[in-house]
Amino acid sequence: MYSVRNVTKDLYWVGANDHRLSLFENIHPIPKGVSYNAYVLLDEKTVLFDTVDWSVCRQFLENLDHVLDGRPLDYMIINHMEPDHGASIEEILLRYPDVTIISTEKAFMLMRQFGFAIEGHTLEEVKEKDTKCFGSHTVTFLAAPMVHWPEAMVTFDVTNGALFSADAFGTFGALDGKLFNDEVNFDRDWIDDARRYYTNIVGKYGPHVQLLLKKATGIVNDIKYICPLHGPVWRSDFAYLLDKYDRWSRYEPEEKGILIAYASMYGNTEAAASALAAKLCEKGMTNVVMYDVSNTHVSYLISEAFHYSHVVLASVTYNLGIYPVMHNFLMDMKALNLQNRTFAIVENGSWACKSGDLMERFIQDEMKKMTVLNTRLSLASSLKSEKSHELDSLVDVILESMEEKK
């Protein structure tokens, strides 16, 4: 049975939702599922914008067949051919062998690398600012390299104002019937998944996102719909969405607040982290979140590190080094290019307390534009009452640094 939504005149969503997949890219948990979005334009020529993951291909094909209603498929535009979107390209070619594929040179190269059987079909390579007319609708193509693959582009329909944005402006989460941003409470129910999607999938490539945002300024007043490959279609409140992407891609925190990430073997470092959180709240800073790095997937930690201005790393020493899961968190922050954060350190060790020095060295030597506060809480196995003044000092220094960055 088909399940489609009308986006605007002549344009239809023909994608599908996946609640069975537990790990996106086989790494990121998606407890709320994910949508794979594809769109069809019915003009003098028919146009498919992208395909879907193989896991939902059957639903996608039923949707496409319903919308075409016996018409041939004339064009297939591939903005991004990563397999969660490009996996069904061959199925389209089998069912519509006369279709013309429009994409970038690098996209065609990658299709061949993945073994997609595109040879023998009509291929039309497009470049920056090329245009194509399908009847009453004319589209223009904008390159979007490294957002987040090198072959990516976005397509703008100058007739109806629809921007087909590839993986830009996407989010984890299945749509479950609701297609548009104004059909959901995005800031309540979706922003955390949107942030986690961006920071973990695209986060490393902030400068490239900034370039795309600058390109979009030339058409921003003409955009009526933003049609990403995952998540809701935007038809209102563009300023909200663009502000988030601008902040994330400049590595600026969304708000003043504190992420406390702790690595604790037997609960003592956790107890110190809890005491620190309580002291912060007592002094008026209640925008504090705590996570155990041992049982929190790192994608959530990365998202929160992008979210807040301050990060407290509390780690036990392990084999004279940083506790492995904390070290992994640091490595992921580096890999995803996190910048412009203030760090505080809590270290613990029973006979050789090394984790604090090692964490500070990593932040200063391996990461960019980071501040490490010069006050540290050092523990010998557990937090003792005689350390209360050091705890208070750390709280005061953190709060002072937040005031300085107003």
mmCIF file of N, CA and C in Angstrom, residues 159-260:
data_model
loop_
_atom_site.group_PDB
_atom_site.id
_atom_site.type_symbol
_atom_site.label_atom_id
_atom_site.label_comp_id
_atom_site.label_asym_id
_atom_site.label_seq_id
_atom_site.Cartn_x
_atom_site.Cartn_y
_atom_site.Cartn_z
ATOM 1 N N THR A 159 11.187 27.508 -9.529
ATOM 2 C CA THR A 159 9.765 27.716 -9.802
ATOM 3 C C THR A 159 8.929 27.630 -8.531
ATOM 4 N N ASN A 160 9.139 26.579 -7.748
ATOM 5 C CA ASN A 160 8.321 26.415 -6.534
ATOM 6 C C ASN A 160 9.076 26.719 -5.249
ATOM 7 N N GLY A 161 10.376 27.031 -5.345
ATOM 8 C CA GLY A 161 11.137 27.399 -4.155
ATOM 9 C C GLY A 161 11.563 26.227 -3.300
ATOM 10 N N ALA A 162 11.585 25.023 -3.852
ATOM 11 C CA ALA A 162 11.989 23.843 -3.088
ATOM 12 C C ALA A 162 13.491 23.634 -3.202
ATOM 13 N N LEU A 163 14.151 23.581 -2.064
ATOM 14 C CA LEU A 163 15.578 23.276 -2.010
ATOM 15 C C LEU A 163 15.746 21.827 -1.593
ATOM 16 N N PHE A 164 16.269 21.010 -2.484
ATOM 17 C CA PHE A 164 16.557 19.603 -2.186
ATOM 18 C C PHE A 164 17.977 19.566 -1.633
ATOM 19 N N SER A 165 18.069 19.435 -0.303
ATOM 20 C CA SER A 165 19.289 19.799 0.417
ATOM 21 C C SER A 165 20.201 18.628 0.741
ATOM 22 N N ALA A 166 19.931 17.464 0.162
ATOM 23 C CA ALA A 166 20.745 16.269 0.428
ATOM 24 C C ALA A 166 20.785 16.008 1.941
ATOM 25 N N ASP A 167 21.968 15.717 2.498
ATOM 26 C CA ASP A 167 22.036 15.415 3.926
ATOM 27 C C ASP A 167 22.031 16.663 4.801
ATOM 28 N N ALA A 168 22.177 17.839 4.211
ATOM 29 C CA ALA A 168 22.084 19.067 4.992
ATOM 30 C C ALA A 168 20.664 19.234 5.533
ATOM 31 N N PHE A 169 20.566 19.698 6.769
ATOM 32 C CA PHE A 169 19.294 19.964 7.463
ATOM 33 C C PHE A 169 18.517 18.684 7.769
ATOM 34 N N GLY A 170 19.218 17.546 7.765
ATOM 35 C CA GLY A 170 18.569 16.283 8.107
ATOM 36 C C GLY A 170 18.603 16.005 9.593
ATOM 37 N N THR A 171 17.922 14.936 9.979
ATOM 38 C CA THR A 171 17.879 14.539 11.385
ATOM 39 C C THR A 171 17.523 13.072 11.493
ATOM 40 N N PHE A 172 17.962 12.457 12.591
ATOM 41 C CA PHE A 172 17.472 11.137 12.941
ATOM 42 C C PHE A 172 15.986 11.238 13.285
ATOM 43 N N GLY A 173 15.298 10.085 13.268
ATOM 44 C CA GLY A 173 13.894 10.035 13.660
ATOM 45 C C GLY A 173 12.978 9.735 12.486
ATOM 46 N N ALA A 174 12.083 8.774 12.679
ATOM 47 C CA ALA A 174 11.087 8.461 11.651
ATOM 48 C C ALA A 174 9.982 9.511 11.664
ATOM 49 N N LEU A 175 9.396 9.758 10.507
ATOM 50 C CA LEU A 175 8.371 10.797 10.376
ATOM 51 C C LEU A 175 7.014 10.360 10.907
ATOM 52 N N ASP A 176 6.682 9.097 10.715
ATOM 53 C CA ASP A 176 5.427 8.550 11.239
ATOM 54 C C ASP A 176 4.214 9.376 10.820
ATOM 55 N N GLY A 177 4.151 9.676 9.543
ATOM 56 C CA GLY A 177 2.991 10.365 8.993
ATOM 57 C C GLY A 177 3.112 11.862 8.944
ATOM 58 N N LYS A 178 3.904 12.422 9.834
ATOM 59 C CA LYS A 178 4.059 13.879 9.893
ATOM 60 C C LYS A 178 5.224 14.258 8.995
ATOM 61 N N LEU A 179 4.979 15.073 7.991
ATOM 62 C CA LEU A 179 6.019 15.408 7.025
ATOM 63 C C LEU A 179 6.675 16.755 7.292
ATOM 64 N N PHE A 180 5.912 17.741 7.746
ATOM 65 C CA PHE A 180 6.417 19.112 7.792
ATOM 66 C C PHE A 180 6.842 19.514 9.201
ATOM 67 N N ASN A 181 7.775 20.456 9.260
ATOM 68 C CA ASN A 181 8.275 20.918 10.550
ATOM 69 C C ASN A 181 7.177 21.516 11.411
ATOM 70 N N ASP A 182 6.151 22.117 10.771
ATOM 71 C CA ASP A 182 5.080 22.726 11.561
ATOM 72 C C ASP A 182 4.008 21.712 11.972
ATOM 73 N N GLU A 183 4.217 20.455 11.641
ATOM 74 C CA GLU A 183 3.329 19.390 12.118
ATOM 75 C C GLU A 183 3.890 18.708 13.367
ATOM 76 N N VAL A 184 5.077 19.131 13.790
ATOM 77 C CA VAL A 184 5.709 18.576 14.984
ATOM 78 C C VAL A 184 6.160 19.725 15.876
ATOM 79 N N ASN A 185 6.472 19.416 17.111
ATOM 80 C CA ASN A 185 7.111 20.380 18.003
ATOM 81 C C ASN A 185 8.611 20.130 17.910
ATOM 82 N N PHE A 186 9.230 20.778 16.942
ATOM 83 C CA PHE A 186 10.621 20.455 16.628
ATOM 84 C C PHE A 186 11.547 20.765 17.792
ATOM 85 N N ASP A 187 11.372 21.903 18.419
ATOM 86 C CA ASP A 187 12.289 22.297 19.488
ATOM 87 C C ASP A 187 12.141 21.405 20.718
ATOM 88 N N ARG A 188 11.007 20.784 20.876
ATOM 89 C CA ARG A 188 10.809 19.879 22.012
ATOM 90 C C ARG A 188 11.189 18.441 21.673
ATOM 91 N N ASP A 189 10.765 17.965 20.504
ATOM 92 C CA ASP A 189 10.841 16.537 20.213
ATOM 93 C C ASP A 189 11.930 16.144 19.217
ATOM 94 N N TRP A 190 12.478 17.122 18.466
ATOM 95 C CA TRP A 190 13.367 16.765 17.379
ATOM 96 C C TRP A 190 14.761 17.365 17.461
ATOM 97 N N ILE A 191 14.924 18.466 18.200
ATOM 98 C CA ILE A 191 16.196 19.178 18.127
ATOM 99 C C ILE A 191 17.365 18.332 18.610
ATOM 100 N N ASP A 192 17.159 17.495 19.627
ATOM 101 C CA ASP A 192 18.266 16.673 20.119
ATOM 102 C C ASP A 192 18.733 15.680 19.065
ATOM 103 N N ASP A 193 17.781 15.084 18.350
ATOM 104 C CA ASP A 193 18.155 14.164 17.276
ATOM 105 C C ASP A 193 18.780 14.911 16.107
ATOM 106 N N ALA A 194 18.302 16.116 15.831
ATOM 107 C CA ALA A 194 18.880 16.909 14.744
ATOM 108 C C ALA A 194 20.319 17.290 15.067
ATOM 109 N N ARG A 195 20.539 17.708 16.312
ATOM 110 C CA ARG A 195 21.894 18.060 16.722
ATOM 111 C C ARG A 195 22.801 16.827 16.690
ATOM 112 N N ARG A 196 22.327 15.713 17.184
ATOM 113 C CA ARG A 196 23.157 14.506 17.210
ATOM 114 C C ARG A 196 23.464 14.042 15.802
ATOM 115 N N TYR A 197 22.486 14.179 14.894
ATOM 116 C CA TYR A 197 22.724 13.839 13.493
ATOM 117 C C TYR A 197 23.801 14.749 12.913
ATOM 118 N N TYR A 198 23.628 16.051 13.041
ATOM 119 C CA TYR A 198 24.588 16.981 12.453
ATOM 120 C C TYR A 198 25.985 16.774 13.032
ATOM 121 N N THR A 199 26.090 16.773 14.365
ATOM 122 C CA THR A 199 27.413 16.791 14.977
ATOM 123 C C THR A 199 28.205 15.526 14.688
ATOM 124 N N ASN A 200 27.524 14.405 14.586
ATOM 125 C CA ASN A 200 28.221 13.136 14.370
ATOM 126 C C ASN A 200 28.394 12.778 12.897
ATOM 127 N N ILE A 201 27.504 13.267 12.043
ATOM 128 C CA ILE A 201 27.569 12.923 10.619
ATOM 129 C C ILE A 201 28.298 14.009 9.829
ATOM 130 N N VAL A 202 28.013 15.258 10.128
ATOM 131 C CA VAL A 202 28.534 16.372 9.335
ATOM 132 C C VAL A 202 29.525 17.220 10.125
ATOM 133 N N GLY A 203 29.563 17.064 11.442
ATOM 134 C CA GLY A 203 30.248 17.996 12.326
ATOM 135 C C GLY A 203 31.671 18.339 11.962
ATOM 136 N N LYS A 204 32.418 17.387 11.455
ATOM 137 C CA LYS A 204 33.812 17.627 11.110
ATOM 138 C C LYS A 204 33.950 18.699 10.034
ATOM 139 N N TYR A 205 32.928 18.866 9.210
ATOM 140 C CA TYR A 205 33.049 19.685 8.007
ATOM 141 C C TYR A 205 32.375 21.044 8.145
ATOM 142 N N GLY A 206 32.512 21.661 9.315
ATOM 143 C CA GLY A 206 31.905 22.958 9.553
ATOM 144 C C GLY A 206 32.249 24.009 8.508
ATOM 145 N N PRO A 207 33.532 24.153 8.102
ATOM 146 C CA PRO A 207 33.853 25.154 7.082
ATOM 147 C C PRO A 207 33.120 24.927 5.767
ATOM 148 N N HIS A 208 32.904 23.676 5.398
ATOM 149 C CA HIS A 208 32.180 23.382 4.159
ATOM 150 C C HIS A 208 30.694 23.730 4.294
ATOM 151 N N VAL A 209 30.144 23.522 5.495
ATOM 152 C CA VAL A 209 28.755 23.924 5.731
ATOM 153 C C VAL A 209 28.633 25.438 5.663
ATOM 154 N N GLN A 210 29.626 26.155 6.201
ATOM 155 C CA GLN A 210 29.615 27.610 6.122
ATOM 156 C C GLN A 210 29.624 28.082 4.666
ATOM 157 N N LEU A 211 30.388 27.409 3.819
ATOM 158 C CA LEU A 211 30.404 27.765 2.396
ATOM 159 C C LEU A 211 29.035 27.552 1.762
ATOM 160 N N LEU A 212 28.382 26.430 2.124
ATOM 161 C CA LEU A 212 27.052 26.168 1.581
ATOM 162 C C LEU A 212 26.049 27.204 2.075
ATOM 163 N N LEU A 213 26.146 27.579 3.355
ATOM 164 C CA LEU A 213 25.239 28.597 3.888
ATOM 165 C C LEU A 213 25.436 29.932 3.171
ATOM 166 N N LYS A 214 26.686 30.253 2.844
ATOM 167 C CA LYS A 214 26.948 31.502 2.114
ATOM 168 C C LYS A 214 26.337 31.440 0.719
ATOM 169 N N LYS A 215 26.425 30.282 0.072
ATOM 170 C CA LYS A 215 25.788 30.136 -1.238
ATOM 171 C C LYS A 215 24.276 30.320 -1.119
ATOM 172 N N ALA A 216 23.720 29.799 -0.037
ATOM 173 C CA ALA A 216 22.269 29.847 0.138
ATOM 174 C C ALA A 216 21.766 31.264 0.372
ATOM 175 N N THR A 217 22.647 32.163 0.828
ATOM 176 C CA THR A 217 22.179 33.527 1.081
ATOM 177 C C THR A 217 21.655 34.179 -0.189
ATOM 178 N N GLY A 218 22.164 33.744 -1.337
ATOM 179 C CA GLY A 218 21.714 34.326 -2.593
ATOM 180 C C GLY A 218 20.307 33.935 -2.985
ATOM 181 N N ILE A 219 19.815 32.819 -2.413
ATOM 182 C CA ILE A 219 18.474 32.348 -2.759
ATOM 183 C C ILE A 219 17.557 32.261 -1.550
ATOM 184 N N VAL A 220 18.069 32.652 -0.362
ATOM 185 C CA VAL A 220 17.328 32.396 0.868
ATOM 186 C C VAL A 220 15.932 33.018 0.836
ATOM 187 N N ASN A 221 15.796 34.168 0.217
ATOM 188 C CA ASN A 221 14.476 34.813 0.164
ATOM 189 C C ASN A 221 13.524 34.110 -0.793
ATOM 190 N N ASP A 222 14.082 33.247 -1.652
ATOM 191 C CA ASP A 222 13.255 32.524 -2.610
ATOM 192 C C ASP A 222 12.913 31.111 -2.149
ATOM 193 N N ILE A 223 13.556 30.667 -1.076
ATOM 194 C CA ILE A 223 13.309 29.307 -0.594
ATOM 195 C C ILE A 223 11.950 29.245 0.097
ATOM 196 N N LYS A 224 11.125 28.320 -0.338
ATOM 197 C CA LYS A 224 9.816 28.102 0.276
ATOM 198 C C LYS A 224 9.741 26.761 1.012
ATOM 199 N N TYR A 225 10.587 25.816 0.593
ATOM 200 C CA TYR A 225 10.615 24.491 1.200
ATOM 201 C C TYR A 225 12.070 24.017 1.251
ATOM 202 N N ILE A 226 12.455 23.428 2.374
ATOM 203 C CA ILE A 226 13.742 22.742 2.466
ATOM 204 C C ILE A 226 13.436 21.258 2.595
ATOM 205 N N CYS A 227 13.889 20.498 1.604
ATOM 206 C CA CYS A 227 13.554 19.070 1.500
ATOM 207 C C CYS A 227 14.813 18.234 1.727
ATOM 208 N N PRO A 228 15.104 17.851 2.967
ATOM 209 C CA PRO A 228 16.300 17.060 3.241
ATOM 210 C C PRO A 228 16.066 15.578 2.950
ATOM 211 N N LEU A 229 17.135 14.809 3.032
ATOM 212 C CA LEU A 229 17.031 13.364 2.786
ATOM 213 C C LEU A 229 16.672 12.578 4.040
ATOM 214 N N HIS A 230 16.714 13.207 5.203
ATOM 215 C CA HIS A 230 16.243 12.594 6.452
ATOM 216 C C HIS A 230 15.454 13.645 7.225
ATOM 217 N N GLY A 231 14.334 13.249 7.821
ATOM 218 C CA GLY A 231 13.628 14.144 8.719
ATOM 219 C C GLY A 231 12.607 15.031 8.027
ATOM 220 N N PRO A 232 12.007 15.958 8.788
ATOM 221 C CA PRO A 232 10.904 16.770 8.275
ATOM 222 C C PRO A 232 11.303 17.699 7.140
ATOM 223 N N VAL A 233 10.323 18.000 6.291
ATOM 224 C CA VAL A 233 10.438 19.049 5.283
ATOM 225 C C VAL A 233 10.104 20.384 5.966
ATOM 226 N N TRP A 234 10.945 21.381 5.730
ATOM 227 C CA TRP A 234 10.732 22.693 6.348
ATOM 228 C C TRP A 234 9.999 23.609 5.386
ATOM 229 N N ARG A 235 8.911 24.215 5.885
ATOM 230 C CA ARG A 235 8.176 25.202 5.102
ATOM 231 C C ARG A 235 7.910 26.470 5.905
ATOM 232 N N SER A 236 8.523 26.566 7.063
ATOM 233 C CA SER A 236 8.391 27.761 7.902
ATOM 234 C C SER A 236 9.567 27.792 8.868
ATOM 235 N N ASP A 237 9.735 28.935 9.554
ATOM 236 C CA ASP A 237 10.729 29.073 10.616
ATOM 237 C C ASP A 237 12.143 28.738 10.136
ATOM 238 N N PHE A 238 12.462 29.152 8.909
ATOM 239 C CA PHE A 238 13.793 28.869 8.366
ATOM 240 C C PHE A 238 14.897 29.498 9.224
ATOM 241 N N ALA A 239 14.624 30.650 9.826
ATOM 242 C CA ALA A 239 15.643 31.334 10.619
ATOM 243 C C ALA A 239 16.103 30.460 11.780
ATOM 244 N N TYR A 240 15.169 29.745 12.395
ATOM 245 C CA TYR A 240 15.514 28.839 13.495
ATOM 246 C C TYR A 240 16.503 27.786 13.025
ATOM 247 N N LEU A 241 16.187 27.135 11.905
ATOM 248 C CA LEU A 241 17.016 26.059 11.380
ATOM 249 C C LEU A 241 18.378 26.580 10.936
ATOM 250 N N LEU A 242 18.387 27.693 10.215
ATOM 251 C CA LEU A 242 19.647 28.233 9.714
ATOM 252 C C LEU A 242 20.540 28.714 10.853
ATOM 253 N N ASP A 243 19.933 29.236 11.914
ATOM 254 C CA ASP A 243 20.724 29.664 13.070
ATOM 255 C C ASP A 243 21.414 28.472 13.717
ATOM 256 N N LYS A 244 20.711 27.358 13.856
ATOM 257 C CA LYS A 244 21.333 26.164 14.436
ATOM 258 C C LYS A 244 22.513 25.714 13.593
ATOM 259 N N TYR A 245 22.311 25.638 12.279
ATOM 260 C CA TYR A 245 23.394 25.181 11.398
ATOM 261 C C TYR A 245 24.562 26.165 11.403
ATOM 262 N N ASP A 246 24.260 27.430 11.484
ATOM 263 C CA ASP A 246 25.322 28.430 11.534
ATOM 264 C C ASP A 246 26.155 28.261 12.802
ATOM 265 N N ARG A 247 25.485 28.104 13.940
ATOM 266 C CA ARG A 247 26.207 27.926 15.205
ATOM 267 C C ARG A 247 27.018 26.635 15.199
ATOM 268 N N TRP A 248 26.362 25.534 14.826
ATOM 269 C CA TRP A 248 27.056 24.248 14.836
ATOM 270 C C TRP A 248 28.266 24.264 13.919
ATOM 271 N N SER A 249 28.125 24.839 12.735
ATOM 272 C CA SER A 249 29.216 24.806 11.759
ATOM 273 C C SER A 249 30.317 25.811 12.089
ATOM 274 N N ARG A 250 30.033 26.786 12.950
ATOM 275 C CA ARG A 250 31.078 27.685 13.462
ATOM 276 C C ARG A 250 31.629 27.180 14.787
ATOM 277 N N TYR A 251 31.107 26.059 15.273
ATOM 278 C CA TYR A 251 31.531 25.454 16.543
ATOM 279 C C TYR A 251 31.289 26.387 17.720
ATOM 280 N N GLU A 252 30.200 27.134 17.625
ATOM 281 C CA GLU A 252 29.788 27.988 18.727
ATOM 282 C C GLU A 252 28.717 27.270 19.538
ATOM 283 N N PRO A 253 28.805 27.306 20.864
ATOM 284 C CA PRO A 253 27.783 26.635 21.677
ATOM 285 C C PRO A 253 26.411 27.255 21.489
ATOM 286 N N GLU A 254 25.389 26.428 21.618
ATOM 287 C CA GLU A 254 24.022 26.936 21.534
ATOM 288 C C GLU A 254 23.651 27.735 22.771
ATOM 289 N N GLU A 255 24.177 27.326 23.916
ATOM 290 C CA GLU A 255 23.820 28.010 25.143
ATOM 291 C C GLU A 255 24.890 27.800 26.204
ATOM 292 N N LYS A 256 24.881 28.670 27.189
ATOM 293 C CA LYS A 256 25.783 28.504 28.321
ATOM 294 C C LYS A 256 25.263 27.375 29.204
ATOM 295 N N GLY A 257 26.117 26.426 29.448
ATOM 296 C CA GLY A 257 25.751 25.287 30.263
ATOM 297 C C GLY A 257 26.947 24.370 30.380
ATOM 298 N N ILE A 258 26.773 23.312 31.161
ATOM 299 C CA ILE A 258 27.915 22.464 31.506
ATOM 300 C C ILE A 258 27.570 20.999 31.271
ATOM 301 N N LEU A 259 28.381 20.361 30.472
ATOM 302 C CA LEU A 259 28.354 18.906 30.319
ATOM 303 C C LEU A 259 29.397 18.320 31.255
ATOM 304 N N ILE A 260 28.958 17.475 32.159
ATOM 305 C CA ILE A 260 29.892 16.732 33.018
ATOM 306 C C ILE A 260 29.925 15.295 32.512
#
